[in-house]
Short mmCIF file of C-alpha atoms and ligand atoms in Angstrom, two decimals:
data_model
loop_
_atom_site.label_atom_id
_atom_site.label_comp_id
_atom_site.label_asym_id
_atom_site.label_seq_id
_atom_site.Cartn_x
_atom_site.Cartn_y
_atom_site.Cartn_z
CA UNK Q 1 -27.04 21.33 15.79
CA UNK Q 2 -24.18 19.25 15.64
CA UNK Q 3 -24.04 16.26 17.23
CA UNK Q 4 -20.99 14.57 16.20
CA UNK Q 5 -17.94 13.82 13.75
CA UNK Q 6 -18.11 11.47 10.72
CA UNK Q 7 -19.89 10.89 7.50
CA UNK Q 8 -23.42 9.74 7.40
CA UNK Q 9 -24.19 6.41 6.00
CA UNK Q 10 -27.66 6.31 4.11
CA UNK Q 11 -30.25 5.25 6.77
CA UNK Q 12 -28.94 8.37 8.96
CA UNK Q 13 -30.85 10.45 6.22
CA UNK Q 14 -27.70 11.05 3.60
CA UNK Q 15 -26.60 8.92 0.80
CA UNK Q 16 -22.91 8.72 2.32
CA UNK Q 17 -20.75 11.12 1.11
CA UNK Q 18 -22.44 13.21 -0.90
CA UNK Q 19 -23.31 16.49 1.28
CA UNK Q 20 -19.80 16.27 2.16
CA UNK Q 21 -19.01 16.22 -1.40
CA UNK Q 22 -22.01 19.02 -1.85
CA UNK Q 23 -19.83 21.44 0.45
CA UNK Q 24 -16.76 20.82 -1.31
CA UNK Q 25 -18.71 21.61 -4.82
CA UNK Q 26 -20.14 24.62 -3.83
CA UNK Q 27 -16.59 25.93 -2.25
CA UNK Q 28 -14.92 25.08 -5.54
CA UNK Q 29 -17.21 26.64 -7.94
CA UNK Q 30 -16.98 29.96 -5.62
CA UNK Q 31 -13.16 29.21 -5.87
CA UNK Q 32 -12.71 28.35 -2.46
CA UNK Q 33 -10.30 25.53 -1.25
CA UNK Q 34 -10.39 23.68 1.98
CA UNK Q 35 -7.37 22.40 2.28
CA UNK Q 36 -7.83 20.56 5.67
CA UNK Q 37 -10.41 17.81 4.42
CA UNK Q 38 -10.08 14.82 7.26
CA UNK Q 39 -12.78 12.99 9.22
CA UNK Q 40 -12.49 15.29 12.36
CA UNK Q 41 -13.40 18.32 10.26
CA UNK Q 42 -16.77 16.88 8.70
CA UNK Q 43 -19.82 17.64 11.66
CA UNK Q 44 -22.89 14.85 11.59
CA UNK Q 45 -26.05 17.33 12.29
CA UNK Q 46 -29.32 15.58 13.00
CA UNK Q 47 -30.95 14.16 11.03
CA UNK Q 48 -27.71 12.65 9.58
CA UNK Q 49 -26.49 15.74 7.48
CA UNK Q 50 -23.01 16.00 7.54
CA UNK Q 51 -21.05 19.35 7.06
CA UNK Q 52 -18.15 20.17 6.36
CA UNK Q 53 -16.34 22.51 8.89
CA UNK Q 54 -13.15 24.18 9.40
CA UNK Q 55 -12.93 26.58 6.36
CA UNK Q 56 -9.91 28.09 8.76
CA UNK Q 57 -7.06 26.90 6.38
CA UNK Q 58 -9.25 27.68 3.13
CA UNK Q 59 -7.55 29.77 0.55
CA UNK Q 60 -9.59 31.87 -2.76
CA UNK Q 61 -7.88 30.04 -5.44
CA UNK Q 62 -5.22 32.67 -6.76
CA UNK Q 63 -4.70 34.95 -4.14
CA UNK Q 64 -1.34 34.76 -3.40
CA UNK Q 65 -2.00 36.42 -0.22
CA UNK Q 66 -3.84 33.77 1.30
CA UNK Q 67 -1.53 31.05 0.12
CA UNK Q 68 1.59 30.10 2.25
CA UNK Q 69 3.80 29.16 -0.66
CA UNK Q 70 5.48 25.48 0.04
CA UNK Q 71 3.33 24.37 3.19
CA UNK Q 72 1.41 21.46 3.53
CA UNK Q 73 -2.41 22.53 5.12
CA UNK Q 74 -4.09 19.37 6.52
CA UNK Q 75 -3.77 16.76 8.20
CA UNK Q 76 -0.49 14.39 6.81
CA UNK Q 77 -2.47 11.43 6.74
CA UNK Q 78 -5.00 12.76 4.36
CA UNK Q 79 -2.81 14.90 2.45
CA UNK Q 80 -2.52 14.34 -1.39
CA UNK Q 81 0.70 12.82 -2.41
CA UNK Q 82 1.22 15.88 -4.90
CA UNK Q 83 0.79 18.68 -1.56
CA UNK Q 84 3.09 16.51 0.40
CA UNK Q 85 5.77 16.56 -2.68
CA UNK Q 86 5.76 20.75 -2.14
CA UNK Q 87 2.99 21.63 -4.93
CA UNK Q 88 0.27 23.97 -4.33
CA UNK Q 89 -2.83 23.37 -3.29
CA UNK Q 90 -5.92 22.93 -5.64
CA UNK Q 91 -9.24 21.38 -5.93
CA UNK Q 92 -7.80 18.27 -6.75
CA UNK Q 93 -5.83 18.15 -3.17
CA UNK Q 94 -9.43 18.76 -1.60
CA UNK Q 95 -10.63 15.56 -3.43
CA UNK Q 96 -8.19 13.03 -2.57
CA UNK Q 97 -8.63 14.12 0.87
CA UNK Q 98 -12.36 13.69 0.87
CA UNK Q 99 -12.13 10.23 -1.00
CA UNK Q 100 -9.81 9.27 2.18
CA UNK Q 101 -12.30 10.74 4.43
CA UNK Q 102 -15.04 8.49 2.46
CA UNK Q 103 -12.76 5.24 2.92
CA UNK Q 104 -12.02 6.40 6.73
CA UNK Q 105 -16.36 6.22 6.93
CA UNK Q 106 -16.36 2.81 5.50
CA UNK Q 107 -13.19 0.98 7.37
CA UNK Q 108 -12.94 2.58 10.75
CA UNK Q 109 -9.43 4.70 9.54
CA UNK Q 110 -8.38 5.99 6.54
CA UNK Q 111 -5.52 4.05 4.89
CA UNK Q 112 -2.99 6.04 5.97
CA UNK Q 113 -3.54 6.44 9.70
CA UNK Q 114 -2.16 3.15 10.75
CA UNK Q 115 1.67 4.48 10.24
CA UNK Q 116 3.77 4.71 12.64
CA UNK Q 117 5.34 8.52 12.27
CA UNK Q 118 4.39 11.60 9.97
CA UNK Q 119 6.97 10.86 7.76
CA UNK Q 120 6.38 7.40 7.50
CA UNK Q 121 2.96 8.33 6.56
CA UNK Q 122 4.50 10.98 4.23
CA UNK Q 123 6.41 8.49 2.57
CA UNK Q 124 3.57 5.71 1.87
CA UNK Q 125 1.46 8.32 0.70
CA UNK Q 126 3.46 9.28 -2.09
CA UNK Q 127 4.56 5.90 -3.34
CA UNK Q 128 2.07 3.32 -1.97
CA UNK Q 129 -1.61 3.14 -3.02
CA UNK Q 130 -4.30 2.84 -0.75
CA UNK Q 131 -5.43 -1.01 -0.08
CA UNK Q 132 -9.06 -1.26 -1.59
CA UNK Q 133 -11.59 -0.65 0.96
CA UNK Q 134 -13.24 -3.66 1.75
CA UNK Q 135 -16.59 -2.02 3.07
CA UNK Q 136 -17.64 0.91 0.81
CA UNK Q 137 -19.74 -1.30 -0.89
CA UNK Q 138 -21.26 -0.01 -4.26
CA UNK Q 139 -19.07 3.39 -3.51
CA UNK Q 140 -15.52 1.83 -3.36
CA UNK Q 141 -14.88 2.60 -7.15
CA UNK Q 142 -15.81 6.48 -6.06
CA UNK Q 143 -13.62 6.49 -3.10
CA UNK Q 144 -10.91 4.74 -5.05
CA UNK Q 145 -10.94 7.53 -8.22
CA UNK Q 146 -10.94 10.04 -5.66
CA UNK Q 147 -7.77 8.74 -4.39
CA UNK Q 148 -6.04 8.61 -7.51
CA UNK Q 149 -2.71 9.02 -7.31
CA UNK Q 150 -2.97 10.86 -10.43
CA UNK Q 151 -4.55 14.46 -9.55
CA UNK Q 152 -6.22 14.87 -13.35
CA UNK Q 153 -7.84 11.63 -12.68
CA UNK Q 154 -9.67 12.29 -9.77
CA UNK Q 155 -13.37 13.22 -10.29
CA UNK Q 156 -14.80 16.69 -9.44
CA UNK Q 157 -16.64 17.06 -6.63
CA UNK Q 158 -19.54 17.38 -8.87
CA UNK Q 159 -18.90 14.57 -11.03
CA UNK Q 160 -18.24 12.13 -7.53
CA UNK Q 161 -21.67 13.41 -6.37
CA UNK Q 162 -23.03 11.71 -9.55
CA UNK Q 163 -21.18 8.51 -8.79
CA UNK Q 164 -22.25 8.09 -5.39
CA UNK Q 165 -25.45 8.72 -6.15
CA UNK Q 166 -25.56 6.23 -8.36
CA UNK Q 167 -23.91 3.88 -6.20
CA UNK Q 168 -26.27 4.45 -3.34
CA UNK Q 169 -28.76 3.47 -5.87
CA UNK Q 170 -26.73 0.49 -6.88
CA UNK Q 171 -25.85 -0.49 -3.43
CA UNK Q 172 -24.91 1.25 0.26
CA UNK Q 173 -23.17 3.15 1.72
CA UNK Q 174 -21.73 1.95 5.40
CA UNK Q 175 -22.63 3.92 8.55
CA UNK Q 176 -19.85 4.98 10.15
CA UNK Q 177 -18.68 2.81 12.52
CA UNK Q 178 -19.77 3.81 16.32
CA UNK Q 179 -20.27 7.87 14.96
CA UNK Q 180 -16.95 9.29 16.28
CA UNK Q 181 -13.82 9.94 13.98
CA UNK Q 182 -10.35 9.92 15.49
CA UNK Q 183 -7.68 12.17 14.42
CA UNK Q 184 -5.00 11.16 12.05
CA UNK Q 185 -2.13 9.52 14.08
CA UNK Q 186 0.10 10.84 13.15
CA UNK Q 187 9.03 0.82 -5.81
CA UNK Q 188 11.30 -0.75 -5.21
CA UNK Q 189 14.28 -2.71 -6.09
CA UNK Q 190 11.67 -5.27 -7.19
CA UNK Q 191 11.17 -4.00 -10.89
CA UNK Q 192 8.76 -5.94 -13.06
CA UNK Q 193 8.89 -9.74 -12.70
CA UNK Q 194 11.60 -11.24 -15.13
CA UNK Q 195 11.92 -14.87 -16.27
CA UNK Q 196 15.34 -15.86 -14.64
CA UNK Q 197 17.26 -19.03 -15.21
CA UNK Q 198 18.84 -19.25 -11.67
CA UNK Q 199 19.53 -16.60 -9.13
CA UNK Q 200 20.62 -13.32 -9.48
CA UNK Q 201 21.09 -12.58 -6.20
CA UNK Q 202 24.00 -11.41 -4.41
CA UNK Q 203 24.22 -13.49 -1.15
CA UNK Q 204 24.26 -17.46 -0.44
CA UNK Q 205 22.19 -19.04 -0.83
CA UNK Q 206 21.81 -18.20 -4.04
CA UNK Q 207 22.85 -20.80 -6.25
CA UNK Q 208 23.99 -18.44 -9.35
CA UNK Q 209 25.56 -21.83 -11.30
CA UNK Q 210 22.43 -23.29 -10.96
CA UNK Q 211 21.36 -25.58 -13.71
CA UNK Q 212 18.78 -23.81 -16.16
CA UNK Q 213 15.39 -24.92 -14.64
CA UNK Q 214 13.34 -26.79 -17.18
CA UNK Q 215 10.20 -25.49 -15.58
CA UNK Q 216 8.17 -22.52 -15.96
CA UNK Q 217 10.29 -19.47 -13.39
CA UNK Q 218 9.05 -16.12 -13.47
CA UNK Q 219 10.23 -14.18 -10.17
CA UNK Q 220 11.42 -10.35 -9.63
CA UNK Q 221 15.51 -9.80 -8.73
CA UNK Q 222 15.90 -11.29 -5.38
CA UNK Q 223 16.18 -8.12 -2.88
CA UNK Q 224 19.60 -6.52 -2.20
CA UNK Q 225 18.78 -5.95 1.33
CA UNK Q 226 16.90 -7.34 3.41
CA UNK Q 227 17.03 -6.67 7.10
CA UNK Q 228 15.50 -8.21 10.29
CA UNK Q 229 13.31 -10.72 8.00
CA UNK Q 230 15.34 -14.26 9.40
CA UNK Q 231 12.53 -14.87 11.80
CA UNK Q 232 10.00 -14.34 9.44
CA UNK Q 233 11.05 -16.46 6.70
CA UNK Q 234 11.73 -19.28 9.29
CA UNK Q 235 8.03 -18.80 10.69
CA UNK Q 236 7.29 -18.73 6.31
CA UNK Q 237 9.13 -22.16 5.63
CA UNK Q 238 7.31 -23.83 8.50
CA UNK Q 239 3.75 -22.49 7.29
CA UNK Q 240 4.82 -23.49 4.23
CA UNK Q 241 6.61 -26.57 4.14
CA UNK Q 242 5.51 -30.34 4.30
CA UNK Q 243 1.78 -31.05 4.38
CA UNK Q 244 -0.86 -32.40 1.51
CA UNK Q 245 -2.29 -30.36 -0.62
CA UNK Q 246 -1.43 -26.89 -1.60
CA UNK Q 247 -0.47 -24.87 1.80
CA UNK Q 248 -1.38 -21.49 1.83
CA UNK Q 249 0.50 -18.07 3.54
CA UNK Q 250 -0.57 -14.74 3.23
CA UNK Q 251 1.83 -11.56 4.68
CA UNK Q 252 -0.10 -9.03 5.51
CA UNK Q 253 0.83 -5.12 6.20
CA UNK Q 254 1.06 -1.90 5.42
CA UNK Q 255 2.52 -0.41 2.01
CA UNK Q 256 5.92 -0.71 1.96
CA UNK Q 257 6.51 -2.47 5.21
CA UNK Q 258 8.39 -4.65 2.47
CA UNK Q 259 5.75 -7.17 1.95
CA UNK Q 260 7.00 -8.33 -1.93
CA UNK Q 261 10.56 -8.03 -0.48
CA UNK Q 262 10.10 -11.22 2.05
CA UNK Q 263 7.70 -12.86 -0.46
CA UNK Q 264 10.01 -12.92 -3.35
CA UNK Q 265 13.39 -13.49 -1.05
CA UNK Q 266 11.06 -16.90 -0.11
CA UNK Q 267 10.72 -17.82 -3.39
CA UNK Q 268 14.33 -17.51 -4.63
CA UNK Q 269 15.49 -20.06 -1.58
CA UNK Q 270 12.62 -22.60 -2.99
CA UNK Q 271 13.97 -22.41 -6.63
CA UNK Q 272 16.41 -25.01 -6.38
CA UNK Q 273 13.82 -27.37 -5.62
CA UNK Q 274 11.03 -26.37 -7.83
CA UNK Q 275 9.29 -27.16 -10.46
CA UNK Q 276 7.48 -24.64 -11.31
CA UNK Q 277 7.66 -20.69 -9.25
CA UNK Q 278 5.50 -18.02 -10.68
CA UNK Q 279 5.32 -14.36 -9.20
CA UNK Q 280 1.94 -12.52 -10.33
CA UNK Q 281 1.67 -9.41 -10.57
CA UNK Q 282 -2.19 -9.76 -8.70
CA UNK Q 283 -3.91 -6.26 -7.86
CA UNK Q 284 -5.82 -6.28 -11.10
CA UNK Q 285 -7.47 -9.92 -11.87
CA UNK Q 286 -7.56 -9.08 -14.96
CA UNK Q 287 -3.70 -8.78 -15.61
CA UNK Q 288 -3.83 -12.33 -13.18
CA UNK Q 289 -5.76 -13.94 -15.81
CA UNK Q 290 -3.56 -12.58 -18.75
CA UNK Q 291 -0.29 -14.00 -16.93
CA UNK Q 292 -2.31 -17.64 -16.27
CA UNK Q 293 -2.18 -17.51 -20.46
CA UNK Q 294 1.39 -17.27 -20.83
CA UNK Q 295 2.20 -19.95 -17.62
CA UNK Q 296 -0.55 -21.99 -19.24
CA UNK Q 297 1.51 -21.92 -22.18
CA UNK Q 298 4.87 -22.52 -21.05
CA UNK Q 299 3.39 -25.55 -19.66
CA UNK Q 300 2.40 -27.31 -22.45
CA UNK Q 301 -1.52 -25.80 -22.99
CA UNK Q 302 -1.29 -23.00 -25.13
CA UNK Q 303 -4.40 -21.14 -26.34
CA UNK Q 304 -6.25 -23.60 -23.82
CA UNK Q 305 -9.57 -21.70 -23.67
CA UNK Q 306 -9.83 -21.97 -19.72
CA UNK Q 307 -6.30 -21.09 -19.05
CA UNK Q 308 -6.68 -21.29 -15.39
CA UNK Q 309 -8.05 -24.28 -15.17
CA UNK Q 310 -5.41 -25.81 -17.40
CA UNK Q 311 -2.57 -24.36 -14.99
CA UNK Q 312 -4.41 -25.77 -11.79
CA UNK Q 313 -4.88 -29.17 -13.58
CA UNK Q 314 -0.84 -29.50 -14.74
CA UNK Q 315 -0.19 -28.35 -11.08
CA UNK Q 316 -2.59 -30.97 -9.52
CA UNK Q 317 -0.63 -33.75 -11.89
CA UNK Q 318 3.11 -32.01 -10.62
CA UNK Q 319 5.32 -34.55 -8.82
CA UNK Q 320 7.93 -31.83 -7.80
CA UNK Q 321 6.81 -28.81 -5.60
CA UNK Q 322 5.53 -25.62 -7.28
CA UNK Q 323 5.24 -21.93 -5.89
CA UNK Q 324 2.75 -18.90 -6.75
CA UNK Q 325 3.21 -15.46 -5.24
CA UNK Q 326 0.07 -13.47 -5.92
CA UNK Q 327 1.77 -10.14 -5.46
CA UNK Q 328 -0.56 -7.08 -4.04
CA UNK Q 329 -3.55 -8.64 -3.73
CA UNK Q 330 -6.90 -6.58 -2.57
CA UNK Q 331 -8.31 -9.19 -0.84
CA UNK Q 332 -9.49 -12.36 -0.79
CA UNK Q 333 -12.21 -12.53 -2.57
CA UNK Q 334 -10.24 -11.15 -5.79
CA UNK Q 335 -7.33 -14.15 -5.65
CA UNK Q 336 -9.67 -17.25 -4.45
CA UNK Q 337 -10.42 -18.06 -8.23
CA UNK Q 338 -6.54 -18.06 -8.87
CA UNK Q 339 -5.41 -20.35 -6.21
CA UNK Q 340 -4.88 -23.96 -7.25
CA UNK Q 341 -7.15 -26.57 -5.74
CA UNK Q 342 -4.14 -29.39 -5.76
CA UNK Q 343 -0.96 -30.31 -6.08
CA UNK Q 344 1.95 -30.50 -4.25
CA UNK Q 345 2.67 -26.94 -4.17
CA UNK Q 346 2.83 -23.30 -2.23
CA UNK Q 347 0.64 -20.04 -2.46
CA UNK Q 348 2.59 -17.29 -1.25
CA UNK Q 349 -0.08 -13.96 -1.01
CA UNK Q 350 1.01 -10.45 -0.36
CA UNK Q 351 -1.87 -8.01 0.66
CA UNK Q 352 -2.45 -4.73 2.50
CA UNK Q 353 -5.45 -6.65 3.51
CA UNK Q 354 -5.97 -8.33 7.09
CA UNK Q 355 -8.84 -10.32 6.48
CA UNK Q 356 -7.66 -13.77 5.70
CA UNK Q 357 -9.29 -17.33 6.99
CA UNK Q 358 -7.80 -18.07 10.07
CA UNK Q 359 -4.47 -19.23 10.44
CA UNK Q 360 -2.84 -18.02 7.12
CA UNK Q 361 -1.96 -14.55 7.63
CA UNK Q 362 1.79 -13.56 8.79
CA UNK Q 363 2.45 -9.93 10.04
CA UNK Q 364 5.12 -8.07 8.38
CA UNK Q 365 5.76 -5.19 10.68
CA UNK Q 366 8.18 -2.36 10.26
CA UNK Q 367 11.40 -2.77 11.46
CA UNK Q 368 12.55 -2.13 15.19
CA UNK Q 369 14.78 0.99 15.74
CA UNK Q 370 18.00 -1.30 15.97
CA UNK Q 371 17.30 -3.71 12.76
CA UNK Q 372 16.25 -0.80 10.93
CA UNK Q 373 19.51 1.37 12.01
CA UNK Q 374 21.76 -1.41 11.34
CA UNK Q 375 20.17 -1.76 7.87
CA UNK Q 376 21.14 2.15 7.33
CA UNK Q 377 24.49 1.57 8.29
CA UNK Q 378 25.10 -1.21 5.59
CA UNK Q 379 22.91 0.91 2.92
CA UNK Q 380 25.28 3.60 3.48
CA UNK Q 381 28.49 2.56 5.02
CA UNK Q 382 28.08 5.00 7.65
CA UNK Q 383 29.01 3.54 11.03
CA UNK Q 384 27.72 6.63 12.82
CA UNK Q 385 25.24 4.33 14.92
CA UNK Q 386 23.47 7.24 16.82
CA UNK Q 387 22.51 9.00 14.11
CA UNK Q 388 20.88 5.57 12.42
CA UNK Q 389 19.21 5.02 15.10
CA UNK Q 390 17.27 8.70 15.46
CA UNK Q 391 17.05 8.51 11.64
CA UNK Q 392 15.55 4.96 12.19
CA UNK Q 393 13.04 6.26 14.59
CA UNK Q 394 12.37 9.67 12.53
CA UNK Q 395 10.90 7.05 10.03
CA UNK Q 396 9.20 4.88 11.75
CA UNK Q 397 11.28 1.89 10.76
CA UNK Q 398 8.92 1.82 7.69
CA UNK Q 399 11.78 -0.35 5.00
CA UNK Q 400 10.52 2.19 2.35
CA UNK Q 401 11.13 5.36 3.76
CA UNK Q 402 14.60 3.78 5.10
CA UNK Q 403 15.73 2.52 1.52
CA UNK Q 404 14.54 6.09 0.17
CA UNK Q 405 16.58 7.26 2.91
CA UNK Q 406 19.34 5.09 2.09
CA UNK Q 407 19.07 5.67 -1.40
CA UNK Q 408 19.42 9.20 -0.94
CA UNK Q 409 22.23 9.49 1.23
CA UNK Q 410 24.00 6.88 -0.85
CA UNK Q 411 23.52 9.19 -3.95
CA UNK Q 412 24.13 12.23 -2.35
CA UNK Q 413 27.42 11.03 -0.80
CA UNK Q 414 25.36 12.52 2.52
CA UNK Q 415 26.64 10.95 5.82
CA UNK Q 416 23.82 9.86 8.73
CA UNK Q 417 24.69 12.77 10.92
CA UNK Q 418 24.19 15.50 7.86
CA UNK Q 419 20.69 13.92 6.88
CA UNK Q 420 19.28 14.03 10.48
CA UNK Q 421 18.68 17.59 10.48
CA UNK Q 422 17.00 17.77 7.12
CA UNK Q 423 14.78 15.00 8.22
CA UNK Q 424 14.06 16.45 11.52
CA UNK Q 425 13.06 19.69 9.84
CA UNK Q 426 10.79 18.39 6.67
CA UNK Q 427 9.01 16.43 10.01
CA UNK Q 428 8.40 19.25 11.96
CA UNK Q 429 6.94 20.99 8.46
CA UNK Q 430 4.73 18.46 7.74
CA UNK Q 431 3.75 18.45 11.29
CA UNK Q 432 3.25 22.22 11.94
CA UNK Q 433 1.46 23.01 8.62
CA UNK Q 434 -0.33 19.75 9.25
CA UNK Q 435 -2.05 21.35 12.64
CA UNK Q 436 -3.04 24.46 10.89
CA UNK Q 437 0.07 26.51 12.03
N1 ATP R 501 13.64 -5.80 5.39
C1 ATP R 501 14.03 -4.84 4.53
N2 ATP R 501 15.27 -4.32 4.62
C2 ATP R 501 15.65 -3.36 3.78
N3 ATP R 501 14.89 -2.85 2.80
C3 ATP R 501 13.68 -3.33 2.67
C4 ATP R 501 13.18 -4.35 3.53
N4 ATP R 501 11.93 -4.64 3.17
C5 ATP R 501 11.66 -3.84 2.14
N5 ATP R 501 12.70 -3.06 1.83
C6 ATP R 501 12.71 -2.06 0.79
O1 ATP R 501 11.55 -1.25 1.02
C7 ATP R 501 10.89 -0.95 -0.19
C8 ATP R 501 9.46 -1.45 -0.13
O2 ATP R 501 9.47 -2.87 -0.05
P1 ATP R 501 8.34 -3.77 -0.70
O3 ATP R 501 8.06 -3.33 -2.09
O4 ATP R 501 8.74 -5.17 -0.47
O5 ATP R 501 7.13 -3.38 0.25
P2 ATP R 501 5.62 -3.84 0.14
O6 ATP R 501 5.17 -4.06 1.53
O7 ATP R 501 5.50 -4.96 -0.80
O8 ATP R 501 4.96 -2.52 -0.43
P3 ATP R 501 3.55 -2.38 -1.22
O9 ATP R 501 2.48 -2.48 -0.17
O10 ATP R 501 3.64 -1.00 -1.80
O11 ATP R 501 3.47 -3.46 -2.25
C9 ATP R 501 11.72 -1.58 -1.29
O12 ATP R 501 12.58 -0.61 -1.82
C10 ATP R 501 12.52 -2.66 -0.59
O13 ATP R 501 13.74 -2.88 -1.24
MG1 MG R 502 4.42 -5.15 -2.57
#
């Protein structure tokens, strides 16, 4: 009998995932897709056994009869990016949306459900990665393959049976949180960090006859636009500024809500007063440690053998100011090693994550409807102020679905009131197909 919704954490009598993963297996091998994968469609029995219900949208792989050509089946917010970009479903589809419905078991919500409209959602999903769960335990490297953005990388659901069961071995699998799942709610101009000799950028402050800093500067292009941030970087400076010791400020929020955007803007208004300003890339430690080599070297300690320690000791010695950005970040326990001990200087973090010691996280939220309409305007030159503003709310006011917008329009030579419509319809798509219509 069932007795609720969720996934069954291994003292409820299943390792996790894997009967979950178990139905998906046997449905595959018969040649059966699901196609609506999401927390709300996987049943806890007793005895902790969870199945996985709602075969309604299923489709026998290669029947063209049962497959309605350009649709997206399932729920947006655990749809694959490459079913939201228009390609059919496969097994692959099935697994991303059971390695969300894995992470949704460990955090509470899958890493999508926290945007603010379908196409917002829509829009992360197929350019954003999913922030690292932080309580998957042993199984976050299974949940995280599973949601590779890359379909031929995902595991089978055979092969993810194998991993979890290893990692329930290894380690455990959370419970999920308080048994009930909720329904899904509904790159940038910053390129790869370049070493610049001033500022590129195209509005004051930047001082583009700057003298050639004789410090270490390795920051992205300083952001073309950038709406509705003024507050923010004020609240930024203030964190920031003045104080002993290196001061620490972390933005926080979802991908895309234009995170690196603020964080790099910051660091282009420090420049003229720093010594040293270093932007690393900082979801993989490893490439953190690689890019401590080459600052180590430019200042002064090449091939030191602890290149991380000889960075934090030249900034400890600095007499001007200094600036990191650790860009992307999982969380904190992956960036603590990095962050200099001393030294007059700033860390600047950028994370998905929330969980930060007290008093150094800043929210960046989207962008209200009349910020992020006034930004569409400029992007565009389109005055048409209505139309922004629908188009504004359309996407949630998410600044990467409104430069993709923007970009878009711009290219297409499409004014506001011509893209409305198209927007309106792809929404209601994704939203009909997405309730099993
Ligand atoms: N305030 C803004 N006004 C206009 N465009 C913006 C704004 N913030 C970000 N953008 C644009 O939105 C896109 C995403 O921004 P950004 O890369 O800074 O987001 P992010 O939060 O760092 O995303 P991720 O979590 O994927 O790292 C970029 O194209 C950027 O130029
Ligand atoms: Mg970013």
């Amino acid at each position: 009998m069932a007795v609720g919704h969720g996934v069954p954490g291994p003292g409820e009598g299943g390792p996790g995932g894997v009967p979950l993963l178990a139905g998906l297996a046997a449905a595959h091998a018969a040649g059966v897709l699901h196609r609506d994968v999401k927390p709300s469609n996987v049943l806890l029995a007793e005895g902790g056994r969870a199945v996985l219900t709602d075969f309604g949208v299923a489709a026998v792989d290669g029947d063209p009869s049962l497959t309605r050509s350009g649709f997206v089946i399932g729920t947006v917010a655990y749809s694959s990016p490459e079913r939201l970009g228009g390609e059919p479903a496969t097994a692959a589809c099935d697994l991303w949306s059971a390695g969300l419905t894995l992470y949704a078991a460990a955090e509470g919500q899958g890493p999508y459900d926290r945007y603010p409209s379908i196409t917002a959602a829509a829009a992360a999903i197929a350019t954003t990665d999913p922030a690292p769960p932080r309580n998957a335990g042993a199984c976050a490297p299974v949940i995280m393959a599973l949601a590779s953005r890359d379909p031929a990388a995902r595991p089978s659901a055979q092969a993810a049976i194998g991993m979890l069961a290893g990692a329930v071995v290894a380690g455990s699998f959370p419970a999920w949180p308080g048994g009930a799942v909720t329904r899904a709610a509904g790159p940038a101009a910053v390129g790869p960090p370049s070493t610049v000799a001033g500022v590129p950028g195209p509005r004051p402050p930047a001082p583009t006859s700057a003298p050639v800093p004789v410090m270490p500067v390795r920051l992205a292009p300083r952001p073309a636009f950038l709406a509705g941030r003024a507050g923010l970087l004020e609240e930024l400076a203030a964190r920031l500024a003045g104080g002993p010791g290196p001061r620490v400020a972390v933005l926080s929020g979802l991908g895309g809500a234009g995170k690196t955007s603020v964080a790099v803007e910051y660091a282009h208004r420090q420049l003229p007063g720093a010594g040293v300003c270093w932007q690393f890339a900082a979801e993989d430690p490893a490439v953190v440690e690689a890019e401590f080599a080459v600052l180590a070297a430019q200042l002064g300690a090449a091939n030191s053998p602890d290149p991380v320690a000889s960075v934090h000791a030249v900034l400890a010695r600095q007499q001007a100011g200094w600036l990191l950005v650790f860009d992307n970040v999982a969380d904190h326990g992956s960036v603590r090693r990095f962050l200099p001990p001393a030294g007059p200087g700033q860390v600047l973090i950028t994370t998905q994550s929330q969980l930060w010691p007290p008093g150094q996280v800043l929210d960046v939220p989207v962008l209200g409807p009349d910020v992020a309409a006034g930004f569409l305007a400029t992007r565009t030159g389109d005055p048409d102020a209505v139309s922004a503003v629908a188009i504004a709310r359309e996407l949630g006011g998410l600044p990467l679905a409104l430069e993709q917008a923007g970009a878009y329009m711009q290219a297409a030579g499409m004014p506001l009131a011509q893209y409305l419509p198209l927007l309106r319809a792809r929404a209601c798509l994704i939203e009909c197909v997405s309730g099993g219509l």
